[in-house]
mmCIF file of C-alpha atoms in Angstrom:
data_model
loop_
_atom_site.group_PDB
_atom_site.id
_atom_site.type_symbol
_atom_site.label_atom_id
_atom_site.label_comp_id
_atom_site.label_asym_id
_atom_site.label_seq_id
_atom_site.Cartn_x
_atom_site.Cartn_y
_atom_site.Cartn_z
ATOM 1 C CA UNK A 2 5.760 -7.746 7.963
ATOM 2 C CA UNK A 3 9.330 -7.926 9.150
ATOM 3 C CA UNK A 4 11.771 -5.837 7.108
ATOM 4 C CA UNK A 5 13.581 -3.675 9.682
ATOM 5 C CA UNK A 6 14.018 -0.894 10.391
ATOM 6 C CA UNK A 7 10.889 0.534 8.707
ATOM 7 C CA UNK A 8 9.276 -2.245 6.600
ATOM 8 C CA UNK A 9 10.211 -0.425 3.392
ATOM 9 C CA UNK A 10 8.868 -2.162 0.302
ATOM 10 C CA UNK A 11 12.149 -3.240 -1.281
ATOM 11 C CA UNK A 12 12.227 -5.469 -4.358
ATOM 12 C CA UNK A 13 13.284 -8.459 -2.247
ATOM 13 C CA UNK A 14 10.604 -7.806 0.381
ATOM 14 C CA UNK A 15 7.846 -7.365 -2.245
ATOM 15 C CA UNK A 16 8.901 -10.637 -3.897
ATOM 16 C CA UNK A 17 8.753 -12.527 -0.579
ATOM 17 C CA UNK A 18 5.429 -10.912 0.327
ATOM 18 C CA UNK A 19 3.851 -12.040 -2.951
ATOM 19 C CA UNK A 20 5.226 -15.580 -2.616
ATOM 20 C CA UNK A 21 3.664 -15.772 0.872
ATOM 21 C CA UNK A 22 0.329 -14.475 -0.443
ATOM 22 C CA UNK A 23 0.333 -17.002 -3.281
ATOM 23 C CA UNK A 24 1.025 -19.892 -0.887
ATOM 24 C CA UNK A 25 -1.901 -18.850 1.323
ATOM 25 C CA UNK A 26 -4.235 -18.389 -1.663
ATOM 26 C CA UNK A 27 -3.324 -21.849 -2.987
ATOM 27 C CA UNK A 28 -3.948 -23.510 0.379
ATOM 28 C CA UNK A 29 -7.725 -23.899 0.486
ATOM 29 C CA UNK A 30 -7.716 -24.163 4.303
ATOM 30 C CA UNK A 31 -7.007 -20.399 4.446
ATOM 31 C CA UNK A 32 -9.766 -17.867 3.807
ATOM 32 C CA UNK A 33 -8.297 -14.643 5.183
ATOM 33 C CA UNK A 34 -5.118 -12.879 6.271
ATOM 34 C CA UNK A 35 -4.318 -10.025 8.636
ATOM 35 C CA UNK A 36 -1.425 -7.777 7.597
ATOM 36 C CA UNK A 37 0.415 -6.123 10.465
ATOM 37 C CA UNK A 38 3.923 -5.004 11.395
ATOM 38 C CA UNK A 39 6.702 -6.430 13.507
ATOM 39 C CA UNK A 40 8.526 -3.038 13.490
ATOM 40 C CA UNK A 41 7.564 -0.938 16.542
ATOM 41 C CA UNK A 42 5.668 2.230 15.634
ATOM 42 C CA UNK A 43 5.852 1.658 11.858
ATOM 43 C CA UNK A 44 3.358 -0.268 9.722
ATOM 44 C CA UNK A 45 5.363 0.402 6.536
ATOM 45 C CA UNK A 46 7.329 3.457 5.467
ATOM 46 C CA UNK A 47 6.334 2.671 1.876
ATOM 47 C CA UNK A 48 8.390 2.285 -1.290
ATOM 48 C CA UNK A 49 12.117 1.767 -0.813
ATOM 49 C CA UNK A 50 13.721 4.975 -2.127
ATOM 50 C CA UNK A 51 17.096 3.218 -2.481
ATOM 51 C CA UNK A 52 15.474 1.112 -5.250
ATOM 52 C CA UNK A 53 14.634 4.379 -7.061
ATOM 53 C CA UNK A 54 17.887 6.294 -6.674
ATOM 54 C CA UNK A 55 21.224 5.836 -8.488
ATOM 55 C CA UNK A 56 20.202 2.651 -10.347
ATOM 56 C CA UNK A 57 19.793 1.886 -14.047
ATOM 57 C CA UNK A 58 16.492 2.126 -15.993
ATOM 58 C CA UNK A 59 16.170 -1.699 -16.155
ATOM 59 C CA UNK A 60 16.205 -1.852 -12.362
ATOM 60 C CA UNK A 61 13.587 0.900 -12.056
ATOM 61 C CA UNK A 62 11.343 -0.999 -14.509
ATOM 62 C CA UNK A 63 11.736 -4.258 -12.572
ATOM 63 C CA UNK A 64 11.023 -2.525 -9.278
ATOM 64 C CA UNK A 65 7.937 -0.725 -10.554
ATOM 65 C CA UNK A 66 6.546 -3.942 -12.032
ATOM 66 C CA UNK A 67 6.884 -5.533 -8.562
ATOM 67 C CA UNK A 68 5.022 -2.596 -6.970
ATOM 68 C CA UNK A 69 2.230 -2.956 -9.547
ATOM 69 C CA UNK A 70 2.101 -6.703 -8.902
ATOM 70 C CA UNK A 71 1.804 -6.167 -5.134
ATOM 71 C CA UNK A 72 -1.144 -3.839 -5.650
ATOM 72 C CA UNK A 73 -2.897 -6.063 -8.199
ATOM 73 C CA UNK A 74 -2.474 -9.258 -6.187
ATOM 74 C CA UNK A 75 -3.623 -7.817 -2.870
ATOM 75 C CA UNK A 76 -6.392 -5.663 -4.379
ATOM 76 C CA UNK A 77 -7.934 -8.635 -6.206
ATOM 77 C CA UNK A 78 -7.112 -11.396 -3.698
ATOM 78 C CA UNK A 79 -9.912 -13.907 -3.098
ATOM 79 C CA UNK A 80 -8.893 -13.958 0.548
ATOM 80 C CA UNK A 81 -10.357 -11.561 3.096
ATOM 81 C CA UNK A 82 -7.467 -9.149 3.702
ATOM 82 C CA UNK A 83 -7.518 -7.012 6.852
ATOM 83 C CA UNK A 84 -4.921 -4.398 7.782
ATOM 84 C CA UNK A 85 -4.056 -4.159 11.493
ATOM 85 C CA UNK A 86 -2.204 -0.853 11.267
ATOM 86 C CA UNK A 87 0.031 -0.634 14.326
ATOM 87 C CA UNK A 88 2.257 2.238 13.257
ATOM 88 C CA UNK A 89 2.794 5.118 10.862
ATOM 89 C CA UNK A 90 1.747 4.308 7.295
ATOM 90 C CA UNK A 91 2.789 6.848 4.638
ATOM 91 C CA UNK A 92 2.823 6.516 0.827
ATOM 92 C CA UNK A 93 3.311 2.867 -0.241
ATOM 93 C CA UNK A 94 2.428 1.733 3.287
ATOM 94 C CA UNK A 95 -0.902 3.502 2.927
ATOM 95 C CA UNK A 96 -1.344 2.006 -0.561
ATOM 96 C CA UNK A 97 -0.838 -1.520 0.805
ATOM 97 C CA UNK A 98 -3.440 -0.906 3.513
ATOM 98 C CA UNK A 99 -5.869 0.536 0.910
ATOM 99 C CA UNK A 100 -5.757 -2.777 -0.994
ATOM 100 C CA UNK A 101 -7.220 -4.484 2.081
ATOM 101 C CA UNK A 102 -10.929 -5.121 2.648
ATOM 102 C CA UNK A 103 -10.925 -3.486 6.088
ATOM 103 C CA UNK A 104 -8.484 -1.281 8.022
ATOM 104 C CA UNK A 105 -8.076 -1.091 11.807
ATOM 105 C CA UNK A 106 -5.749 1.688 13.030
ATOM 106 C CA UNK A 107 -4.172 2.075 16.479
ATOM 107 C CA UNK A 108 -5.292 5.235 18.258
ATOM 108 C CA UNK A 109 -1.896 6.878 18.572
ATOM 109 C CA UNK A 110 -1.523 10.484 17.295
ATOM 110 C CA UNK A 111 1.913 9.594 15.868
ATOM 111 C CA UNK A 112 0.422 6.913 13.603
ATOM 112 C CA UNK A 113 -0.518 9.048 10.602
ATOM 113 C CA UNK A 114 -1.580 7.478 7.309
ATOM 114 C CA UNK A 115 -1.837 8.866 3.779
ATOM 115 C CA UNK A 116 -0.429 9.144 0.284
ATOM 116 C CA UNK A 117 2.138 11.922 0.804
ATOM 117 C CA UNK A 118 4.080 11.547 -2.469
ATOM 118 C CA UNK A 119 3.842 15.241 -3.434
ATOM 119 C CA UNK A 120 5.932 16.157 -0.375
ATOM 120 C CA UNK A 121 8.843 14.287 -2.013
ATOM 121 C CA UNK A 122 8.214 15.933 -5.375
ATOM 122 C CA UNK A 123 6.707 12.674 -6.700
ATOM 123 C CA UNK A 124 3.305 12.294 -8.368
ATOM 124 C CA UNK A 125 1.124 9.409 -7.169
ATOM 125 C CA UNK A 126 0.279 7.223 -10.229
ATOM 126 C CA UNK A 127 -3.305 7.000 -11.476
ATOM 127 C CA UNK A 128 -3.917 3.638 -9.784
ATOM 128 C CA UNK A 129 -2.824 5.005 -6.387
ATOM 129 C CA UNK A 130 -5.274 7.851 -7.032
ATOM 130 C CA UNK A 131 -8.071 5.501 -8.157
ATOM 131 C CA UNK A 132 -7.676 3.385 -5.010
ATOM 132 C CA UNK A 133 -7.927 6.451 -2.763
ATOM 133 C CA UNK A 134 -10.902 7.876 -4.692
ATOM 134 C CA UNK A 135 -12.685 4.510 -4.339
ATOM 135 C CA UNK A 136 -12.053 4.665 -0.586
ATOM 136 C CA UNK A 137 -12.722 8.284 0.436
ATOM 137 C CA UNK A 138 -14.410 9.926 -2.571
ATOM 138 C CA UNK A 139 -13.154 12.332 -5.224
ATOM 139 C CA UNK A 140 -13.002 15.654 -3.381
ATOM 140 C CA UNK A 141 -11.329 14.300 -0.233
ATOM 141 C CA UNK A 142 -8.843 12.369 -2.393
ATOM 142 C CA UNK A 143 -8.088 15.411 -4.557
ATOM 143 C CA UNK A 144 -7.252 17.500 -1.503
ATOM 144 C CA UNK A 145 -5.298 14.719 0.232
ATOM 145 C CA UNK A 146 -3.186 13.904 -2.844
ATOM 146 C CA UNK A 147 -2.349 17.505 -3.778
ATOM 147 C CA UNK A 148 -1.358 18.432 -0.227
ATOM 148 C CA UNK A 149 0.319 15.087 0.515
ATOM 149 C CA UNK A 150 -1.781 14.799 3.667
ATOM 150 C CA UNK A 151 -0.953 12.327 6.421
ATOM 151 C CA UNK A 152 -4.067 11.800 8.539
ATOM 152 C CA UNK A 153 -3.837 11.202 12.297
ATOM 153 C CA UNK A 154 -6.213 8.461 13.538
ATOM 154 C CA UNK A 155 -9.337 10.558 14.267
ATOM 155 C CA UNK A 156 -9.084 12.356 10.924
ATOM 156 C CA UNK A 157 -8.295 9.106 9.057
ATOM 157 C CA UNK A 158 -11.493 7.629 10.484
ATOM 158 C CA UNK A 159 -13.542 10.749 9.693
ATOM 159 C CA UNK A 160 -12.556 10.811 5.994
ATOM 160 C CA UNK A 161 -12.753 7.009 5.679
ATOM 161 C CA UNK A 162 -9.082 6.132 5.063
ATOM 162 C CA UNK A 163 -9.563 3.585 7.870
ATOM 163 C CA UNK A 164 -12.692 1.776 9.054
ATOM 164 C CA UNK A 165 -11.997 1.625 12.768
ATOM 165 C CA UNK A 166 -9.695 3.275 15.325
ATOM 166 C CA UNK A 167 -9.068 1.343 18.545
ATOM 167 C CA UNK A 168 -6.621 1.484 21.496
ATOM 168 C CA UNK A 169 -3.194 0.226 20.485
ATOM 169 C CA UNK A 170 -3.401 -2.947 22.569
ATOM 170 C CA UNK A 171 -6.703 -3.902 20.865
ATOM 171 C CA UNK A 172 -5.639 -3.645 17.203
ATOM 172 C CA UNK A 173 -4.927 -7.358 16.698
ATOM 173 C CA UNK A 174 -7.942 -8.633 18.650
ATOM 174 C CA UNK A 175 -10.244 -6.208 16.789
ATOM 175 C CA UNK A 176 -8.818 -7.355 13.439
ATOM 176 C CA UNK A 177 -9.570 -10.965 14.419
ATOM 177 C CA UNK A 178 -13.154 -10.089 15.411
ATOM 178 C CA UNK A 179 -13.675 -8.292 12.098
ATOM 179 C CA UNK A 180 -12.185 -11.266 10.249
ATOM 180 C CA UNK A 181 -14.703 -13.604 11.905
ATOM 181 C CA UNK A 182 -17.541 -11.328 10.753
ATOM 182 C CA UNK A 183 -16.294 -11.291 7.131
ATOM 183 C CA UNK A 184 -15.718 -15.062 7.109
ATOM 184 C CA UNK A 185 -19.342 -15.617 8.153
ATOM 185 C CA UNK A 186 -20.402 -14.518 4.662
ATOM 186 C CA UNK A 187 -20.659 -17.311 2.067
ATOM 187 C CA UNK A 188 -17.225 -17.221 0.443
ATOM 188 C CA UNK A 189 -18.239 -17.436 -3.228
ATOM 189 C CA UNK A 190 -20.751 -14.586 -2.867
ATOM 190 C CA UNK A 191 -18.234 -12.380 -1.065
ATOM 191 C CA UNK A 192 -15.463 -13.114 -3.599
ATOM 192 C CA UNK A 193 -17.682 -12.390 -6.611
ATOM 193 C CA UNK A 194 -18.887 -9.144 -5.028
ATOM 194 C CA UNK A 195 -15.299 -8.066 -4.323
ATOM 195 C CA UNK A 196 -14.375 -8.754 -7.961
ATOM 196 C CA UNK A 197 -17.444 -6.828 -9.144
ATOM 197 C CA UNK A 198 -16.416 -3.804 -7.087
ATOM 198 C CA UNK A 199 -12.693 -3.853 -7.835
ATOM 199 C CA UNK A 200 -12.126 -5.364 -11.274
ATOM 200 C CA UNK A 201 -12.780 -2.156 -13.292
ATOM 201 C CA UNK A 202 -10.087 -0.313 -11.283
ATOM 202 C CA UNK A 203 -7.602 -3.189 -11.657
ATOM 203 C CA UNK A 204 -8.390 -3.594 -15.366
ATOM 204 C CA UNK A 205 -7.361 0.010 -15.979
ATOM 205 C CA UNK A 206 -3.850 -0.720 -14.702
ATOM 206 C CA UNK A 207 -3.677 -4.054 -16.533
ATOM 207 C CA UNK A 208 -4.527 -2.251 -19.795
ATOM 208 C CA UNK A 209 -1.975 0.505 -19.216
ATOM 209 C CA UNK A 210 0.639 -1.483 -17.328
ATOM 210 C CA UNK A 211 3.561 -1.146 -19.766
ATOM 211 C CA UNK A 212 2.885 2.555 -20.337
ATOM 212 C CA UNK A 213 2.763 3.079 -16.568
ATOM 213 C CA UNK A 214 6.186 1.407 -16.168
ATOM 214 C CA UNK A 215 7.641 3.548 -18.974
ATOM 215 C CA UNK A 216 6.197 6.719 -17.409
ATOM 216 C CA UNK A 217 7.676 5.795 -14.046
ATOM 217 C CA UNK A 218 11.136 5.066 -15.490
ATOM 218 C CA UNK A 219 11.105 8.320 -17.508
ATOM 219 C CA UNK A 220 10.069 10.299 -14.442
ATOM 220 C CA UNK A 221 12.477 8.701 -11.981
ATOM 221 C CA UNK A 222 15.442 9.062 -14.385
ATOM 222 C CA UNK A 223 15.078 12.865 -14.511
ATOM 223 C CA UNK A 224 18.077 14.642 -13.000
ATOM 224 C CA UNK A 225 15.853 16.847 -10.842
ATOM 225 C CA UNK A 226 14.024 13.812 -9.363
ATOM 226 C CA UNK A 227 17.260 11.897 -8.748
ATOM 227 C CA UNK A 228 18.742 14.960 -7.002
ATOM 228 C CA UNK A 229 15.640 15.385 -4.880
ATOM 229 C CA UNK A 230 15.590 11.674 -3.865
ATOM 230 C CA UNK A 231 19.324 11.715 -3.174
ATOM 231 C CA UNK A 232 18.966 14.816 -0.968
ATOM 232 C CA UNK A 233 16.072 13.207 0.922
ATOM 233 C CA UNK A 234 18.061 9.989 1.518
ATOM 234 C CA UNK A 235 21.046 12.036 2.750
ATOM 235 C CA UNK A 236 18.755 13.880 5.163
ATOM 236 C CA UNK A 237 17.474 10.539 6.491
ATOM 237 C CA UNK A 238 21.062 9.307 6.983
ATOM 238 C CA UNK A 239 21.931 12.454 8.976
ATOM 239 C CA UNK A 240 18.848 11.968 11.149
ATOM 240 C CA UNK A 241 19.964 8.420 11.942
ATOM 241 C CA UNK A 242 23.489 9.677 12.645
#
């Protein structure tokens, strides 16, 4: 992923990401992909708040549909998808990594990962929640979501947000070793098993997709939410300054 400075999931970036995924899925010589970051110290800072602040409702709806599409396409991809997490991974960055089949995280205490939406006054949608529950269990997910927890590597491994923590210089090589192990499994059997495990969760969003977009637009258009997002963006600008 190369969308400097922080790999935020803008509408343009999400569109390009999905086009790339589709090309790889359609090329039968590819069986797996490793997602990693070209931005030092940051896997992905998550959803692009500028797409959610000071725009019109039509834009919010278009953006949210793209976020849903990213989740659906990666979560149900026939390819083996491995996350080589080489930086901090909050919110949407964590969600993207949770769609993967396996997660390798660099052992750097700064590289925290989690769904921290509540810290911004935002509620993680039900499909974010479902993905986390499927990964770490109900009680751990309930606590993590309410408190907006960002887990450092050792804790992320302990609760199961990631599958492996390795020294930073071994993240890519470990991801490749894991990929080889997953590709050893007969492809049709692995794909059908993945669908069996994940389809019920994906179907819930597919059934409620329009309602989820409407809920998001209603929520994000509230004055209080717009003020809160605007204040947060201003704070980020001052930090950069």
